mmCIF file of C-alpha atoms in Angstrom:
data_model
loop_
_atom_site.group_PDB
_atom_site.id
_atom_site.type_symbol
_atom_site.label_atom_id
_atom_site.label_comp_id
_atom_site.label_asym_id
_atom_site.label_seq_id
_atom_site.Cartn_x
_atom_site.Cartn_y
_atom_site.Cartn_z
ATOM 1 C CA UNK A 1 -77.112 -19.611 -36.911
ATOM 2 C CA UNK A 2 -77.378 -22.323 -34.269
ATOM 3 C CA UNK A 3 -73.727 -21.978 -33.257
ATOM 4 C CA UNK A 4 -73.489 -18.178 -33.448
ATOM 5 C CA UNK A 5 -72.991 -16.116 -30.318
ATOM 6 C CA UNK A 6 -76.211 -14.508 -29.202
ATOM 7 C CA UNK A 7 -77.005 -11.472 -27.054
ATOM 8 C CA UNK A 8 -80.291 -10.002 -25.893
ATOM 9 C CA UNK A 9 -80.583 -7.369 -23.166
ATOM 10 C CA UNK A 10 -78.194 -8.536 -20.425
ATOM 11 C CA UNK A 11 -78.052 -12.136 -21.713
ATOM 12 C CA UNK A 12 -74.894 -13.175 -23.570
ATOM 13 C CA UNK A 13 -74.729 -16.744 -24.863
ATOM 14 C CA UNK A 14 -72.017 -18.727 -26.637
ATOM 15 C CA UNK A 15 -74.607 -20.182 -29.035
ATOM 16 C CA UNK A 16 -78.361 -20.523 -29.541
ATOM 17 C CA UNK A 17 -78.592 -24.069 -28.149
ATOM 18 C CA UNK A 18 -80.510 -24.521 -24.909
ATOM 19 C CA UNK A 19 -80.315 -27.555 -22.654
ATOM 20 C CA UNK A 20 -83.957 -28.122 -21.760
ATOM 21 C CA UNK A 21 -84.985 -28.920 -18.166
ATOM 22 C CA UNK A 22 -84.796 -32.680 -17.578
ATOM 23 C CA UNK A 23 -85.854 -34.341 -14.335
ATOM 24 C CA UNK A 24 -83.138 -36.837 -13.407
ATOM 25 C CA UNK A 25 -83.851 -37.630 -9.714
ATOM 26 C CA UNK A 26 -80.185 -37.582 -8.659
ATOM 27 C CA UNK A 27 -80.484 -35.283 -5.642
ATOM 28 C CA UNK A 28 -80.242 -36.738 -2.150
ATOM 29 C CA UNK A 29 -83.337 -38.221 -0.476
ATOM 30 C CA UNK A 30 -83.416 -34.921 1.447
ATOM 31 C CA UNK A 31 -83.714 -33.051 -1.889
ATOM 32 C CA UNK A 32 -80.260 -31.480 -1.727
ATOM 33 C CA UNK A 33 -78.100 -31.201 -4.874
ATOM 34 C CA UNK A 34 -74.832 -33.127 -4.848
ATOM 35 C CA UNK A 35 -71.431 -33.322 -6.512
ATOM 36 C CA UNK A 36 -72.681 -35.746 -9.164
ATOM 37 C CA UNK A 37 -75.179 -33.151 -10.345
ATOM 38 C CA UNK A 38 -72.424 -30.538 -10.572
ATOM 39 C CA UNK A 39 -70.424 -32.907 -12.784
ATOM 40 C CA UNK A 40 -73.463 -33.570 -14.992
ATOM 41 C CA UNK A 41 -74.204 -29.903 -15.640
ATOM 42 C CA UNK A 42 -70.542 -29.007 -15.999
ATOM 43 C CA UNK A 43 -70.182 -31.642 -18.724
ATOM 44 C CA UNK A 44 -72.975 -29.950 -20.705
ATOM 45 C CA UNK A 45 -71.985 -26.328 -20.160
ATOM 46 C CA UNK A 46 -71.046 -25.752 -23.800
ATOM 47 C CA UNK A 47 -74.787 -25.230 -24.329
ATOM 48 C CA UNK A 48 -75.529 -21.562 -24.775
ATOM 49 C CA UNK A 49 -78.035 -21.780 -21.940
ATOM 50 C CA UNK A 50 -78.683 -24.561 -19.426
ATOM 51 C CA UNK A 51 -82.076 -24.723 -17.732
ATOM 52 C CA UNK A 52 -81.882 -27.092 -14.794
ATOM 53 C CA UNK A 53 -84.242 -29.873 -13.895
ATOM 54 C CA UNK A 54 -87.421 -28.895 -12.083
ATOM 55 C CA UNK A 55 -86.447 -27.610 -8.631
ATOM 56 C CA UNK A 56 -88.971 -27.025 -5.890
ATOM 57 C CA UNK A 57 -89.295 -23.590 -4.284
ATOM 58 C CA UNK A 58 -90.782 -25.148 -1.129
ATOM 59 C CA UNK A 59 -91.217 -28.442 0.743
ATOM 60 C CA UNK A 60 -94.848 -28.578 -0.425
ATOM 61 C CA UNK A 61 -93.731 -28.495 -4.060
ATOM 62 C CA UNK A 62 -91.620 -31.673 -3.837
ATOM 63 C CA UNK A 63 -93.904 -34.136 -5.561
ATOM 64 C CA UNK A 64 -91.294 -36.661 -6.705
ATOM 65 C CA UNK A 65 -88.490 -38.540 -4.956
ATOM 66 C CA UNK A 66 -84.980 -37.119 -5.150
ATOM 67 C CA UNK A 67 -85.788 -33.938 -7.056
ATOM 68 C CA UNK A 68 -83.813 -30.943 -5.783
ATOM 69 C CA UNK A 69 -85.134 -28.011 -3.837
ATOM 70 C CA UNK A 70 -83.970 -24.438 -3.402
ATOM 71 C CA UNK A 71 -85.603 -23.139 -0.249
ATOM 72 C CA UNK A 72 -82.924 -23.337 2.469
ATOM 73 C CA UNK A 73 -79.309 -22.350 3.004
ATOM 74 C CA UNK A 74 -77.967 -25.905 2.737
ATOM 75 C CA UNK A 75 -79.439 -26.197 -0.758
ATOM 76 C CA UNK A 76 -77.990 -22.812 -1.709
ATOM 77 C CA UNK A 77 -74.523 -23.964 -0.714
ATOM 78 C CA UNK A 78 -74.947 -27.273 -2.515
ATOM 79 C CA UNK A 79 -76.161 -25.623 -5.738
ATOM 80 C CA UNK A 80 -73.053 -23.406 -5.820
ATOM 81 C CA UNK A 81 -71.009 -26.392 -7.009
ATOM 82 C CA UNK A 82 -73.283 -26.682 -10.066
ATOM 83 C CA UNK A 83 -73.317 -22.999 -10.946
ATOM 84 C CA UNK A 84 -69.541 -22.825 -10.528
ATOM 85 C CA UNK A 85 -69.074 -25.871 -12.776
ATOM 86 C CA UNK A 86 -71.214 -24.297 -15.486
ATOM 87 C CA UNK A 87 -69.561 -20.887 -15.261
ATOM 88 C CA UNK A 88 -66.042 -22.338 -15.336
ATOM 89 C CA UNK A 89 -66.889 -23.737 -18.783
ATOM 90 C CA UNK A 90 -68.233 -20.374 -19.934
ATOM 91 C CA UNK A 91 -71.857 -21.460 -19.599
ATOM 92 C CA UNK A 92 -75.021 -19.650 -18.550
ATOM 93 C CA UNK A 93 -77.390 -21.474 -16.217
ATOM 94 C CA UNK A 94 -80.969 -20.805 -15.078
ATOM 95 C CA UNK A 95 -82.779 -22.859 -12.451
ATOM 96 C CA UNK A 96 -86.304 -24.021 -13.237
ATOM 97 C CA UNK A 97 -88.762 -23.657 -10.370
ATOM 98 C CA UNK A 98 -91.305 -26.474 -10.447
ATOM 99 C CA UNK A 99 -93.991 -26.627 -7.774
ATOM 100 C CA UNK A 100 -95.646 -29.991 -8.407
ATOM 101 C CA UNK A 101 -98.958 -29.089 -6.776
ATOM 102 C CA UNK A 102 -101.299 -32.078 -6.948
ATOM 103 C CA UNK A 103 -98.780 -34.149 -8.949
ATOM 104 C CA UNK A 104 -97.408 -35.657 -5.772
ATOM 105 C CA UNK A 105 -97.488 -38.438 -3.201
ATOM 106 C CA UNK A 106 -97.162 -37.817 0.510
ATOM 107 C CA UNK A 107 -94.430 -40.478 0.736
ATOM 108 C CA UNK A 108 -92.218 -38.206 -1.371
ATOM 109 C CA UNK A 109 -92.698 -35.164 0.863
ATOM 110 C CA UNK A 110 -90.696 -34.226 3.954
ATOM 111 C CA UNK A 111 -92.382 -34.138 7.370
ATOM 112 C CA UNK A 112 -94.862 -31.291 7.693
ATOM 113 C CA UNK A 113 -95.320 -30.791 3.946
ATOM 114 C CA UNK A 114 -98.649 -31.376 2.228
ATOM 115 C CA UNK A 115 -100.098 -31.881 -1.237
ATOM 116 C CA UNK A 116 -101.850 -28.739 -2.523
ATOM 117 C CA UNK A 117 -103.806 -27.868 -5.642
ATOM 118 C CA UNK A 118 -106.407 -25.473 -7.023
ATOM 119 C CA UNK A 119 -109.067 -28.008 -6.004
ATOM 120 C CA UNK A 120 -109.472 -31.385 -4.345
ATOM 121 C CA UNK A 121 -109.558 -33.523 -7.512
ATOM 122 C CA UNK A 122 -106.811 -36.158 -7.536
ATOM 123 C CA UNK A 123 -104.365 -36.192 -10.441
ATOM 124 C CA UNK A 124 -105.042 -39.278 -12.570
ATOM 125 C CA UNK A 125 -102.440 -42.021 -12.783
ATOM 126 C CA UNK A 126 -99.653 -43.115 -10.482
ATOM 127 C CA UNK A 127 -96.203 -41.949 -9.450
ATOM 128 C CA UNK A 128 -93.119 -43.674 -8.106
ATOM 129 C CA UNK A 129 -92.114 -43.511 -4.467
ATOM 130 C CA UNK A 130 -88.838 -44.856 -3.091
ATOM 131 C CA UNK A 131 -90.572 -46.397 -0.058
ATOM 132 C CA UNK A 132 -93.807 -47.796 -1.520
ATOM 133 C CA UNK A 133 -93.111 -48.222 -5.240
ATOM 134 C CA UNK A 134 -95.803 -47.047 -7.664
ATOM 135 C CA UNK A 135 -98.743 -45.374 -5.942
ATOM 136 C CA UNK A 136 -101.815 -43.367 -6.975
ATOM 137 C CA UNK A 137 -101.335 -39.632 -6.548
ATOM 138 C CA UNK A 138 -102.316 -38.346 -3.118
ATOM 139 C CA UNK A 139 -105.472 -36.242 -2.727
ATOM 140 C CA UNK A 140 -104.618 -32.521 -2.658
ATOM 141 C CA UNK A 141 -105.981 -29.952 -0.244
ATOM 142 C CA UNK A 142 -107.724 -27.055 -1.993
ATOM 143 C CA UNK A 143 -105.563 -23.957 -1.683
ATOM 144 C CA UNK A 144 -106.970 -21.037 0.257
ATOM 145 C CA UNK A 145 -106.188 -17.379 -0.397
ATOM 146 C CA UNK A 146 -103.545 -17.594 2.334
ATOM 147 C CA UNK A 147 -101.996 -20.628 0.614
ATOM 148 C CA UNK A 148 -101.819 -18.680 -2.646
ATOM 149 C CA UNK A 149 -100.117 -15.729 -0.947
ATOM 150 C CA UNK A 150 -97.703 -18.198 0.634
ATOM 151 C CA UNK A 151 -96.832 -19.918 -2.646
ATOM 152 C CA UNK A 152 -96.109 -16.536 -4.253
ATOM 153 C CA UNK A 153 -93.853 -15.640 -1.341
ATOM 154 C CA UNK A 154 -92.096 -19.019 -1.625
ATOM 155 C CA UNK A 155 -91.268 -18.360 -5.276
ATOM 156 C CA UNK A 156 -89.891 -14.929 -4.433
ATOM 157 C CA UNK A 157 -87.725 -16.294 -1.620
ATOM 158 C CA UNK A 158 -86.480 -19.104 -3.875
ATOM 159 C CA UNK A 159 -85.648 -16.638 -6.663
ATOM 160 C CA UNK A 160 -83.504 -14.615 -4.268
ATOM 161 C CA UNK A 161 -81.785 -17.790 -3.096
ATOM 162 C CA UNK A 162 -81.136 -18.739 -6.741
ATOM 163 C CA UNK A 163 -79.203 -15.518 -7.261
ATOM 164 C CA UNK A 164 -77.294 -16.199 -4.031
ATOM 165 C CA UNK A 165 -76.448 -19.684 -5.315
ATOM 166 C CA UNK A 166 -74.926 -18.206 -8.479
ATOM 167 C CA UNK A 167 -77.682 -18.866 -11.010
ATOM 168 C CA UNK A 168 -77.935 -16.392 -13.873
ATOM 169 C CA UNK A 169 -81.715 -16.486 -13.746
ATOM 170 C CA UNK A 170 -84.823 -18.563 -13.109
ATOM 171 C CA UNK A 171 -87.500 -20.223 -15.196
ATOM 172 C CA UNK A 172 -91.042 -20.464 -13.840
ATOM 173 C CA UNK A 173 -92.497 -23.855 -14.770
ATOM 174 C CA UNK A 174 -95.964 -23.082 -16.050
ATOM 175 C CA UNK A 175 -96.230 -26.281 -18.086
ATOM 176 C CA UNK A 176 -96.688 -30.057 -17.977
ATOM 177 C CA UNK A 177 -99.603 -30.073 -15.541
ATOM 178 C CA UNK A 178 -97.746 -28.769 -12.495
ATOM 179 C CA UNK A 179 -99.110 -26.152 -10.108
ATOM 180 C CA UNK A 180 -99.100 -23.113 -12.413
ATOM 181 C CA UNK A 181 -100.771 -25.016 -15.247
ATOM 182 C CA UNK A 182 -103.197 -26.576 -12.782
ATOM 183 C CA UNK A 183 -104.494 -23.041 -12.291
ATOM 184 C CA UNK A 184 -104.296 -22.182 -16.005
ATOM 185 C CA UNK A 185 -106.275 -25.201 -17.210
ATOM 186 C CA UNK A 186 -110.065 -25.150 -16.641
ATOM 187 C CA UNK A 187 -110.212 -28.942 -16.836
ATOM 188 C CA UNK A 188 -108.378 -28.898 -13.488
ATOM 189 C CA UNK A 189 -109.158 -25.439 -12.122
ATOM 190 C CA UNK A 190 -112.840 -25.478 -11.154
ATOM 191 C CA UNK A 191 -112.571 -22.546 -8.749
ATOM 192 C CA UNK A 192 -115.227 -19.829 -8.715
ATOM 193 C CA UNK A 193 -113.232 -17.250 -6.744
ATOM 194 C CA UNK A 194 -110.646 -14.740 -7.946
ATOM 195 C CA UNK A 195 -108.406 -17.509 -9.307
ATOM 196 C CA UNK A 196 -110.852 -19.415 -11.519
ATOM 197 C CA UNK A 197 -113.909 -19.209 -13.722
ATOM 198 C CA UNK A 198 -112.546 -16.972 -16.496
ATOM 199 C CA UNK A 199 -109.485 -16.513 -18.672
ATOM 200 C CA UNK A 200 -108.270 -13.565 -16.612
ATOM 201 C CA UNK A 201 -108.752 -15.265 -13.264
ATOM 202 C CA UNK A 202 -107.123 -18.519 -14.354
ATOM 203 C CA UNK A 203 -104.089 -16.535 -15.570
ATOM 204 C CA UNK A 204 -103.859 -14.642 -12.303
ATOM 205 C CA UNK A 205 -101.584 -16.934 -10.276
ATOM 206 C CA UNK A 206 -98.981 -17.240 -13.039
ATOM 207 C CA UNK A 207 -98.932 -13.470 -13.479
ATOM 208 C CA UNK A 208 -98.750 -12.712 -9.772
ATOM 209 C CA UNK A 209 -95.818 -15.084 -9.278
ATOM 210 C CA UNK A 210 -94.030 -13.735 -12.358
ATOM 211 C CA UNK A 211 -94.615 -10.133 -11.278
ATOM 212 C CA UNK A 212 -93.284 -10.791 -7.784
ATOM 213 C CA UNK A 213 -90.202 -12.586 -9.074
ATOM 214 C CA UNK A 214 -89.414 -9.772 -11.525
ATOM 215 C CA UNK A 215 -89.740 -7.264 -8.698
ATOM 216 C CA UNK A 216 -87.393 -9.342 -6.553
ATOM 217 C CA UNK A 217 -84.555 -10.177 -8.964
ATOM 218 C CA UNK A 218 -85.162 -8.201 -12.173
ATOM 219 C CA UNK A 219 -86.879 -8.874 -15.487
ATOM 220 C CA UNK A 220 -83.683 -10.033 -17.212
ATOM 221 C CA UNK A 221 -83.445 -12.956 -14.806
ATOM 222 C CA UNK A 222 -86.951 -14.390 -15.227
ATOM 223 C CA UNK A 223 -88.381 -16.626 -17.963
ATOM 224 C CA UNK A 224 -91.381 -18.941 -18.126
ATOM 225 C CA UNK A 225 -92.203 -22.291 -19.711
ATOM 226 C CA UNK A 226 -95.712 -22.927 -21.066
ATOM 227 C CA UNK A 227 -97.377 -25.937 -22.693
ATOM 228 C CA UNK A 228 -100.665 -25.059 -24.390
ATOM 229 C CA UNK A 229 -102.147 -28.183 -25.981
ATOM 230 C CA UNK A 230 -100.240 -30.335 -23.480
ATOM 231 C CA UNK A 231 -101.730 -33.640 -22.328
ATOM 232 C CA UNK A 232 -99.596 -34.407 -19.284
ATOM 233 C CA UNK A 233 -100.767 -34.905 -15.694
ATOM 234 C CA UNK A 234 -104.442 -34.529 -16.503
ATOM 235 C CA UNK A 235 -104.232 -31.555 -18.849
ATOM 236 C CA UNK A 236 -105.480 -31.239 -22.410
ATOM 237 C CA UNK A 237 -106.681 -28.524 -24.764
ATOM 238 C CA UNK A 238 -109.885 -26.621 -24.013
ATOM 239 C CA UNK A 239 -112.095 -24.297 -26.103
ATOM 240 C CA UNK A 240 -110.481 -21.059 -24.888
ATOM 241 C CA UNK A 241 -106.894 -22.307 -25.002
ATOM 242 C CA UNK A 242 -105.621 -19.924 -27.665
ATOM 243 C CA UNK A 243 -107.501 -16.899 -26.347
ATOM 244 C CA UNK A 244 -106.230 -17.593 -22.841
ATOM 245 C CA UNK A 245 -102.584 -18.126 -23.730
ATOM 246 C CA UNK A 246 -102.442 -15.103 -26.040
ATOM 247 C CA UNK A 247 -103.826 -13.007 -23.182
ATOM 248 C CA UNK A 248 -101.323 -14.557 -20.773
ATOM 249 C CA UNK A 249 -98.360 -13.939 -23.083
ATOM 250 C CA UNK A 250 -99.355 -10.302 -23.659
ATOM 251 C CA UNK A 251 -99.471 -9.790 -19.889
ATOM 252 C CA UNK A 252 -96.132 -11.558 -19.367
ATOM 253 C CA UNK A 253 -94.617 -9.372 -22.066
ATOM 254 C CA UNK A 254 -95.868 -6.275 -20.244
ATOM 255 C CA UNK A 255 -94.012 -7.505 -17.149
ATOM 256 C CA UNK A 256 -90.815 -7.574 -19.214
ATOM 257 C CA UNK A 257 -90.000 -11.283 -18.850
ATOM 258 C CA UNK A 258 -86.785 -12.305 -20.560
ATOM 259 C CA UNK A 259 -88.130 -15.313 -22.425
ATOM 260 C CA UNK A 260 -91.038 -17.570 -23.219
ATOM 261 C CA UNK A 261 -90.102 -21.261 -23.450
ATOM 262 C CA UNK A 262 -92.748 -23.055 -25.502
ATOM 263 C CA UNK A 263 -93.333 -26.788 -25.113
ATOM 264 C CA UNK A 264 -94.428 -28.848 -28.130
ATOM 265 C CA UNK A 265 -94.367 -32.565 -27.353
ATOM 266 C CA UNK A 266 -95.803 -33.702 -30.685
ATOM 267 C CA UNK A 267 -92.548 -35.525 -31.408
ATOM 268 C CA UNK A 268 -93.386 -37.711 -28.381
ATOM 269 C CA UNK A 269 -97.016 -38.331 -29.364
ATOM 270 C CA UNK A 270 -98.800 -35.307 -27.894
ATOM 271 C CA UNK A 271 -101.020 -33.071 -30.056
ATOM 272 C CA UNK A 272 -98.980 -30.496 -31.977
ATOM 273 C CA UNK A 273 -99.099 -26.821 -31.068
ATOM 274 C CA UNK A 274 -100.507 -25.249 -34.269
ATOM 275 C CA UNK A 275 -97.885 -23.341 -36.243
ATOM 276 C CA UNK A 276 -100.065 -20.255 -36.675
ATOM 277 C CA UNK A 277 -100.697 -20.159 -32.920
ATOM 278 C CA UNK A 278 -96.954 -20.270 -32.238
ATOM 279 C CA UNK A 279 -96.554 -17.256 -34.526
ATOM 280 C CA UNK A 280 -99.295 -15.405 -32.623
ATOM 281 C CA UNK A 281 -97.542 -16.108 -29.331
ATOM 282 C CA UNK A 282 -94.247 -14.879 -30.790
ATOM 283 C CA UNK A 283 -95.876 -11.707 -32.080
ATOM 284 C CA UNK A 284 -97.449 -11.034 -28.693
ATOM 285 C CA UNK A 285 -94.250 -11.343 -26.665
ATOM 286 C CA UNK A 286 -91.441 -8.791 -26.644
ATOM 287 C CA UNK A 287 -88.823 -11.093 -25.142
ATOM 288 C CA UNK A 288 -87.089 -14.166 -26.522
ATOM 289 C CA UNK A 289 -88.935 -17.243 -27.739
ATOM 290 C CA UNK A 290 -87.328 -20.615 -26.999
ATOM 291 C CA UNK A 291 -88.702 -23.394 -29.193
ATOM 292 C CA UNK A 292 -88.583 -27.049 -28.117
ATOM 293 C CA UNK A 293 -89.850 -30.349 -29.433
ATOM 294 C CA UNK A 294 -87.859 -32.932 -31.344
ATOM 295 C CA UNK A 295 -85.433 -30.607 -33.113
ATOM 296 C CA UNK A 296 -82.273 -31.806 -34.841
ATOM 297 C CA UNK A 297 -79.518 -29.686 -36.393
ATOM 298 C CA UNK A 298 -81.311 -29.145 -39.708
ATOM 299 C CA UNK A 299 -84.749 -28.354 -38.298
ATOM 300 C CA UNK A 300 -83.255 -26.059 -35.668
ATOM 301 C CA UNK A 301 -81.372 -24.079 -38.315
ATOM 302 C CA UNK A 302 -84.539 -23.819 -40.407
ATOM 303 C CA UNK A 303 -86.579 -22.503 -37.470
ATOM 304 C CA UNK A 304 -83.937 -19.864 -36.755
ATOM 305 C CA UNK A 305 -83.605 -18.832 -40.403
ATOM 306 C CA UNK A 306 -87.382 -18.420 -40.644
ATOM 307 C CA UNK A 307 -87.311 -16.385 -37.409
ATOM 308 C CA UNK A 308 -89.870 -18.682 -35.758
ATOM 309 C CA UNK A 309 -87.799 -18.594 -32.585
ATOM 310 C CA UNK A 310 -84.648 -17.114 -31.103
ATOM 311 C CA UNK A 311 -83.218 -20.125 -29.272
ATOM 312 C CA UNK A 312 -83.733 -23.878 -29.696
ATOM 313 C CA UNK A 313 -84.038 -26.256 -26.740
ATOM 314 C CA UNK A 314 -82.847 -29.866 -26.858
ATOM 315 C CA UNK A 315 -83.789 -32.369 -24.172
ATOM 316 C CA UNK A 316 -82.900 -36.031 -24.577
ATOM 317 C CA UNK A 317 -80.047 -35.289 -27.008
ATOM 318 C CA UNK A 318 -78.320 -33.287 -24.247
ATOM 319 C CA UNK A 319 -79.106 -35.985 -21.706
ATOM 320 C CA UNK A 320 -77.125 -38.582 -23.664
ATOM 321 C CA UNK A 321 -74.537 -36.312 -25.289
ATOM 322 C CA UNK A 322 -72.559 -34.060 -22.958
ATOM 323 C CA UNK A 323 -70.790 -32.669 -26.038
ATOM 324 C CA UNK A 324 -73.953 -32.165 -28.087
ATOM 325 C CA UNK A 325 -72.779 -28.796 -29.391
ATOM 326 C CA UNK A 326 -69.588 -30.298 -30.810
ATOM 327 C CA UNK A 327 -71.431 -33.300 -32.233
ATOM 328 C CA UNK A 328 -73.997 -31.131 -33.998
ATOM 329 C CA UNK A 329 -71.282 -28.871 -35.407
ATOM 330 C CA UNK A 330 -69.771 -31.948 -37.071
ATOM 331 C CA UNK A 331 -73.126 -33.684 -37.713
ATOM 332 C CA UNK A 332 -71.566 -36.596 -35.837
ATOM 333 C CA UNK A 333 -73.657 -39.559 -34.627
ATOM 334 C CA UNK A 334 -75.404 -39.100 -31.281
ATOM 335 C CA UNK A 335 -75.406 -41.414 -28.271
ATOM 336 C CA UNK A 336 -78.809 -42.996 -27.685
ATOM 337 C CA UNK A 337 -80.350 -42.256 -24.257
ATOM 338 C CA UNK A 338 -80.754 -45.179 -21.862
ATOM 339 C CA UNK A 339 -84.335 -44.808 -20.619
ATOM 340 C CA UNK A 340 -83.828 -47.374 -17.845
ATOM 341 C CA UNK A 341 -81.470 -44.910 -16.114
ATOM 342 C CA UNK A 342 -83.514 -41.718 -16.499
ATOM 343 C CA UNK A 343 -84.683 -41.483 -12.872
ATOM 344 C CA UNK A 344 -82.477 -43.809 -10.836
ATOM 345 C CA UNK A 345 -79.634 -42.756 -8.507
ATOM 346 C CA UNK A 346 -75.996 -42.968 -9.507
ATOM 347 C CA UNK A 347 -73.620 -42.112 -12.334
ATOM 348 C CA UNK A 348 -74.803 -44.777 -14.779
ATOM 349 C CA UNK A 349 -76.758 -43.171 -17.592
ATOM 350 C CA UNK A 350 -76.014 -39.773 -16.106
ATOM 351 C CA UNK A 351 -72.367 -38.712 -16.156
ATOM 352 C CA UNK A 352 -70.911 -41.708 -18.051
ATOM 353 C CA UNK A 353 -72.124 -40.966 -21.600
ATOM 354 C CA UNK A 354 -69.018 -40.745 -23.796
ATOM 355 C CA UNK A 355 -67.884 -37.623 -25.592
ATOM 356 C CA UNK A 356 -66.303 -37.636 -29.040
ATOM 357 C CA UNK A 357 -62.560 -38.339 -29.073
ATOM 358 C CA UNK A 358 -60.572 -35.111 -29.055
#
């Protein structure tokens, strides 16, 4: 089933393999995509669906060095090279919108931008900056109601620009401890206003952004990525986690979102997302379910046969194998990813992984 053509609503894919979003830090220091990125995505466009690296919808969302943005006309024009490269190979490509929130350092932000979050607590740990090396995360400013309205508007504007740039759709990054999950998780969100203090209020920002994006570009162009039980950037499970995410998924389903992309990083040492909980999320969502987390050919086929998901996302295997679809068809050996080149500029470890001889 993994290599079968797949269609759902207006989505038509060459196969059920998804290239997961992978931060690679190859954009310019001004956060503009470049020709190297177009080559990278074009090489991997035999995936049924590509979801790009996390891309900021605003200057404030740029937490890391050299991640791309999509909030001005120059970025729109630059992204067109990537969408064209993917489409010329018959691929489908969504852009992932990642507002980093408090996972940021001011040295990585452009002039006038600031670090924001649901509260003033600093994200634990450090992050890399090109100018100062490793640094503790910068203290965030607590978002006001006006800031929340603004961040919703930024996502809407970015979604419209994504369509202009040629993307087939957008994925809202509600996972991995970035801004949306900072509001979802009560270990981070200590607000007592309309955006914190209960399951419904913590879910509110994610739902308002998703609703606004659907209204702007259509339900068939919007998906979301979630990571219940995640332990990244200061998150972890909490007593109401399953109740909250089931409620969230029901509400997202009512909005008509195209897909739910579920993160399970247990293959990388994080706590597993319980299998019965995954089934509850699937049952509560009318769109597609994308499964991720350490899949290989055999385990992906098994998940599809058992109808546990509709599409299977692969991360590091796609990073190191531009022809992953062909390799998996033949059960050929895979290139090993070079971790030293994950986040550094240049072609090495990015566009120079070899394909199988033709």
